[in-house]
Coordinates of C-alpha atoms in Angstrom, one line a residue:
X328 CA 0.1 10.2 0.2
X329 CA -1.3 7.3 -1.9
X330 CA -3.6 9.5 -4.0
X331 CA -1.7 8.7 -7.2
X332 CA -3.3 5.3 -7.2
X333 CA -6.9 6.6 -6.8
X334 CA -7.2 7.6 -10.5
X335 CA -6.4 4.2 -11.9
X336 CA -9.3 2.6 -13.8
X337 CA -8.9 -1.1 -12.8
X338 CA -11.7 -2.4 -15.0
X339 CA -10.1 -1.2 -18.2
X340 CA -6.6 -2.6 -17.4
X341 CA -6.3 -6.0 -19.0
X342 CA -3.4 -8.2 -17.7
X343 CA -1.6 -9.7 -20.7
X344 CA 1.4 -11.2 -18.8
X345 CA 2.1 -12.4 -15.3
X346 CA 4.0 -9.2 -14.7
X347 CA 0.9 -7.2 -15.8
X348 CA -1.1 -9.2 -13.3
X349 CA 1.3 -8.4 -10.5
X350 CA 1.3 -4.7 -11.4
X351 CA -2.5 -4.7 -11.4
X352 CA -2.5 -6.2 -7.9
X353 CA 0.0 -3.6 -6.7
X354 CA -2.2 -0.9 -8.2
X355 CA -5.1 -2.3 -6.3
X356 CA -3.2 -2.3 -3.0
X357 CA -2.3 1.4 -3.7
X358 CA -5.9 2.2 -4.5
X359 CA -7.1 0.8 -1.2
X360 CA -4.4 2.8 0.6
X361 CA -5.4 6.0 -1.2
X362 CA -8.5 6.0 1.1
X363 CA -6.5 6.3 4.3
X364 CA -6.6 9.7 5.9
X365 CA -3.9 9.9 8.5
X366 CA -4.9 13.5 9.5
X367 CA -8.4 12.2 10.5
X368 CA -6.9 9.9 13.2
X369 CA -8.4 11.0 16.5
X370 CA -8.5 7.9 18.8
X371 CA -6.3 5.0 19.7
X372 CA -8.7 2.7 17.7
X373 CA -8.1 4.9 14.6
X374 CA -4.3 4.4 15.2
X375 CA -4.7 0.7 15.6
X376 CA -6.9 0.3 12.5
X377 CA -4.6 2.4 10.4
X378 CA -1.5 0.5 11.5
X379 CA -3.2 -2.8 10.9
X380 CA -4.2 -1.6 7.4
X381 CA -0.6 -0.5 6.6
X382 CA 0.9 -3.7 7.9
X383 CA -1.6 -5.8 5.9
X384 CA -0.9 -3.8 2.8
X385 CA 2.9 -4.3 3.3
X386 CA 2.3 -8.1 3.6
X387 CA 0.2 -8.1 0.5
X388 CA 2.9 -6.3 -1.5
X389 CA 5.5 -8.8 -0.4
X390 CA 3.1 -11.7 -1.2
X391 CA 2.6 -10.3 -4.7
X392 CA 6.4 -10.2 -5.1
X393 CA 6.8 -13.7 -3.8
X394 CA 4.1 -15.0 -6.1
X395 CA 5.8 -13.6 -9.1
X396 CA 9.4 -14.1 -8.1
X397 CA 9.8 -16.8 -10.8
X398 CA 8.8 -14.3 -13.5
X399 CA 11.4 -12.1 -15.0
X400 CA 11.5 -9.0 -12.8
X401 CA 10.5 -6.0 -14.8
X402 CA 11.5 -2.5 -13.9
X403 CA 7.8 -1.5 -13.6
X404 CA 7.1 -4.3 -11.0
X405 CA 10.2 -3.6 -8.9
X406 CA 9.6 0.2 -9.0
X407 CA 5.9 -0.1 -8.1
X408 CA 6.6 -2.5 -5.2
X409 CA 9.5 -0.4 -3.8
X410 CA 7.4 2.8 -4.1
X411 CA 4.5 1.2 -2.3
X412 CA 6.7 -0.3 0.5
X413 CA 8.4 3.1 0.9
X414 CA 5.0 4.9 1.1
X415 CA 3.7 2.4 3.6
X416 CA 6.7 2.8 5.8
X417 CA 6.5 6.6 5.6
X418 CA 2.8 6.5 6.5
X419 CA 3.4 4.1 9.3
X420 CA 6.1 6.4 10.7
X421 CA 3.8 9.3 10.5
X422 CA 1.0 7.5 12.4
X423 CA 3.5 6.3 15.1
X424 CA 4.9 9.8 15.5
X425 CA 1.4 11.3 15.6
X426 CA 0.5 8.8 18.3
X427 CA 3.7 9.5 20.3
X428 CA 3.2 13.3 20.1
X429 CA 0.0 12.8 22.3
X430 CA -2.3 14.1 19.6
X431 CA -4.4 10.9 19.8
X432 CA -7.3 10.7 22.2
X433 CA -7.6 7.7 24.4

């Protein structure tokens, strides 16, 4: 789901403006999320850990937006943040529905 972020080379991306810095941070959040494997969830601990990670990522995206709110909003920043928030919500809904379906072991 977040695999589009896994191919970004973070070391070669130089932030030139505050917006570039924000975009780089959002890319980093996406990169971390690209390691989540919802299909590998087997236990309630896996569910809890995944939901915690998704909630933390959502808070981080919102924190980045709040930190850069005084900067002129660029289309790239808004698009990346909305895309990440939408993906996080979609993944969260999948985890919750997976849990509710009884496919998770206690």
